[in-house]
Amino acid sequence: MEHMDDDIPQYKQIGINYIKFAKKEKKLFQTLFMSEIGLTPNAFISKDGENYEEIAKMIKISTNLNENDIKAFHTKMWIFCHGIASLVANNTIDLENKQIEQLLSYEFQALMLLEENSNNKWVLKEKI
């Protein structure tokens, strides 16, 4: 939650900083976030405690989601972000900061579209 830039949405910065941490402190990230603890995604998110409340406020600023949908949205976004961070921490991929920002923006927008299409059906524009 530190080192926030006024030009980037705060919620996005949390993801960026999480991935930057994985990039900079690979072994520490692996120890803290890639050990076998067997929590469900919701339980893992709930571990954030006070931080989750701040995160929920940030999501509320950027979306029209209600309290229940905010937690589900954050869980999906965190799984995506953690996937990128894990790939970076394991030297599987090397991403520039701009690429990280772009990926997080795309996922945010995709999840917002999913909220509009809550039955989660594929929408095809035309048949091939």
Coordinates of C-alpha atoms in Angstrom, one line a residue:
M1 CA 0.0 0.0 0.0
E2 CA 3.1 2.2 0.1
H3 CA 4.7 4.2 -2.8
M4 CA 1.4 5.0 -4.5
D5 CA 1.5 7.1 -7.7
D6 CA -1.4 9.5 -8.2
D7 CA -1.4 8.9 -12.0
I8 CA -2.3 5.1 -11.7
P9 CA -5.5 3.8 -10.0
Q10 CA -4.6 2.6 -6.5
Y11 CA -6.1 -0.9 -7.0
K12 CA -4.0 -1.4 -10.1
Q13 CA -0.9 -0.3 -8.1
I14 CA -1.4 -3.0 -5.6
G15 CA -1.1 -5.6 -8.3
I16 CA 1.8 -3.9 -9.9
N17 CA 3.7 -3.7 -6.6
Y18 CA 2.9 -7.3 -5.8
I19 CA 4.4 -8.4 -9.1
K20 CA 7.4 -6.1 -8.7
F21 CA 8.0 -7.6 -5.3
A22 CA 8.0 -11.1 -6.9
K23 CA 10.4 -9.8 -9.5
K24 CA 12.8 -8.2 -7.0
E25 CA 12.6 -10.6 -4.1
K26 CA 12.1 -14.0 -5.8
K27 CA 13.1 -16.3 -3.0
L28 CA 11.2 -14.3 -0.3
F29 CA 8.1 -14.2 -2.6
Q30 CA 8.3 -18.0 -3.1
T31 CA 8.6 -18.6 0.6
L32 CA 5.8 -16.2 1.6
F33 CA 3.3 -16.8 -1.2
M34 CA 4.1 -20.1 -2.9
S35 CA 4.3 -22.5 0.0
E36 CA 1.7 -25.2 0.5
I37 CA -0.9 -23.9 2.8
G38 CA -4.1 -25.3 1.2
L39 CA -6.4 -22.3 1.6
T40 CA -9.3 -21.7 -0.6
P41 CA -9.0 -18.4 -2.6
N42 CA -11.6 -16.7 -0.4
A43 CA -9.7 -17.8 2.8
F44 CA -6.5 -16.5 1.4
I45 CA -8.1 -13.1 0.5
S46 CA -9.6 -13.0 4.0
K47 CA -6.1 -13.3 5.5
D48 CA -5.5 -9.7 4.4
G49 CA -7.7 -8.4 7.2
E50 CA -7.5 -4.7 7.4
N51 CA -5.8 -4.5 4.0
Y52 CA -8.8 -6.1 2.4
E53 CA -11.1 -3.3 3.7
E54 CA -8.8 -0.8 2.1
I55 CA -8.7 -2.8 -1.1
A56 CA -12.5 -3.1 -1.2
K57 CA -12.7 0.7 -1.0
M58 CA -10.4 1.0 -3.9
I59 CA -12.5 -1.4 -6.0
K60 CA -15.6 0.4 -5.0
I61 CA -14.1 3.7 -6.4
S62 CA -13.4 2.1 -9.8
T63 CA -16.6 0.0 -10.2
N64 CA -20.3 -0.2 -9.4
L65 CA -20.0 -3.5 -7.7
N66 CA -21.8 -4.3 -4.4
E67 CA -20.0 -5.7 -1.3
N68 CA -20.5 -9.4 -2.2
D69 CA -19.4 -8.9 -5.8
I70 CA -16.3 -6.9 -4.7
K71 CA -14.9 -9.9 -2.9
A72 CA -15.5 -12.2 -5.8
F73 CA -14.0 -9.7 -8.2
H74 CA -10.9 -9.2 -6.0
T75 CA -10.5 -13.0 -5.7
K76 CA -10.5 -13.4 -9.5
M77 CA -8.2 -10.4 -10.0
W78 CA -5.8 -11.7 -7.3
I79 CA -5.6 -15.2 -8.9
F80 CA -4.6 -13.6 -12.2
C81 CA -2.1 -11.3 -10.5
H82 CA -0.6 -14.1 -8.4
G83 CA -0.2 -16.2 -11.5
I84 CA 1.9 -13.5 -13.2
A85 CA 3.9 -12.9 -10.0
S86 CA 4.6 -16.7 -9.7
L87 CA 5.7 -16.9 -13.3
V88 CA 8.0 -13.9 -12.7
A89 CA 9.3 -15.2 -9.4
N90 CA 10.2 -18.6 -11.0
N91 CA 12.0 -16.9 -14.0
T92 CA 9.5 -18.5 -16.3
I93 CA 8.7 -15.2 -18.0
D94 CA 10.3 -11.8 -17.9
L95 CA 7.9 -8.8 -18.2
E96 CA 8.6 -5.1 -18.5
N97 CA 6.7 -2.9 -16.1
K98 CA 4.6 -1.5 -19.0
Q99 CA 3.6 -5.1 -20.0
I100 CA 2.6 -5.8 -16.4
E101 CA 0.4 -2.6 -16.3
Q102 CA -1.2 -3.6 -19.6
L103 CA -2.0 -7.1 -18.5
L104 CA -3.6 -5.9 -15.3
S105 CA -5.7 -3.4 -17.3
Y106 CA -6.8 -6.1 -19.7
E107 CA -7.8 -8.4 -16.9
F108 CA -9.7 -5.7 -15.0
Q109 CA -11.6 -4.8 -18.1
A110 CA -12.3 -8.5 -18.9
L111 CA -13.7 -9.1 -15.4
M112 CA -15.9 -6.0 -15.7
L113 CA -17.3 -7.4 -18.9
L114 CA -17.9 -10.7 -17.1
E115 CA -19.9 -8.8 -14.5
E116 CA -22.1 -7.6 -17.4
N117 CA -22.4 -11.1 -18.7
S118 CA -22.9 -12.8 -15.4
N119 CA -24.3 -16.1 -16.8
N120 CA -20.8 -16.5 -18.1
K121 CA -21.8 -17.7 -21.6
W122 CA -19.5 -17.2 -24.5
V123 CA -20.8 -14.5 -26.8
L124 CA -19.9 -15.1 -30.4
K125 CA -20.1 -12.2 -32.8
E126 CA -20.4 -14.4 -35.9
K127 CA -20.2 -18.1 -36.6
I128 CA -17.1 -19.3 -38.3

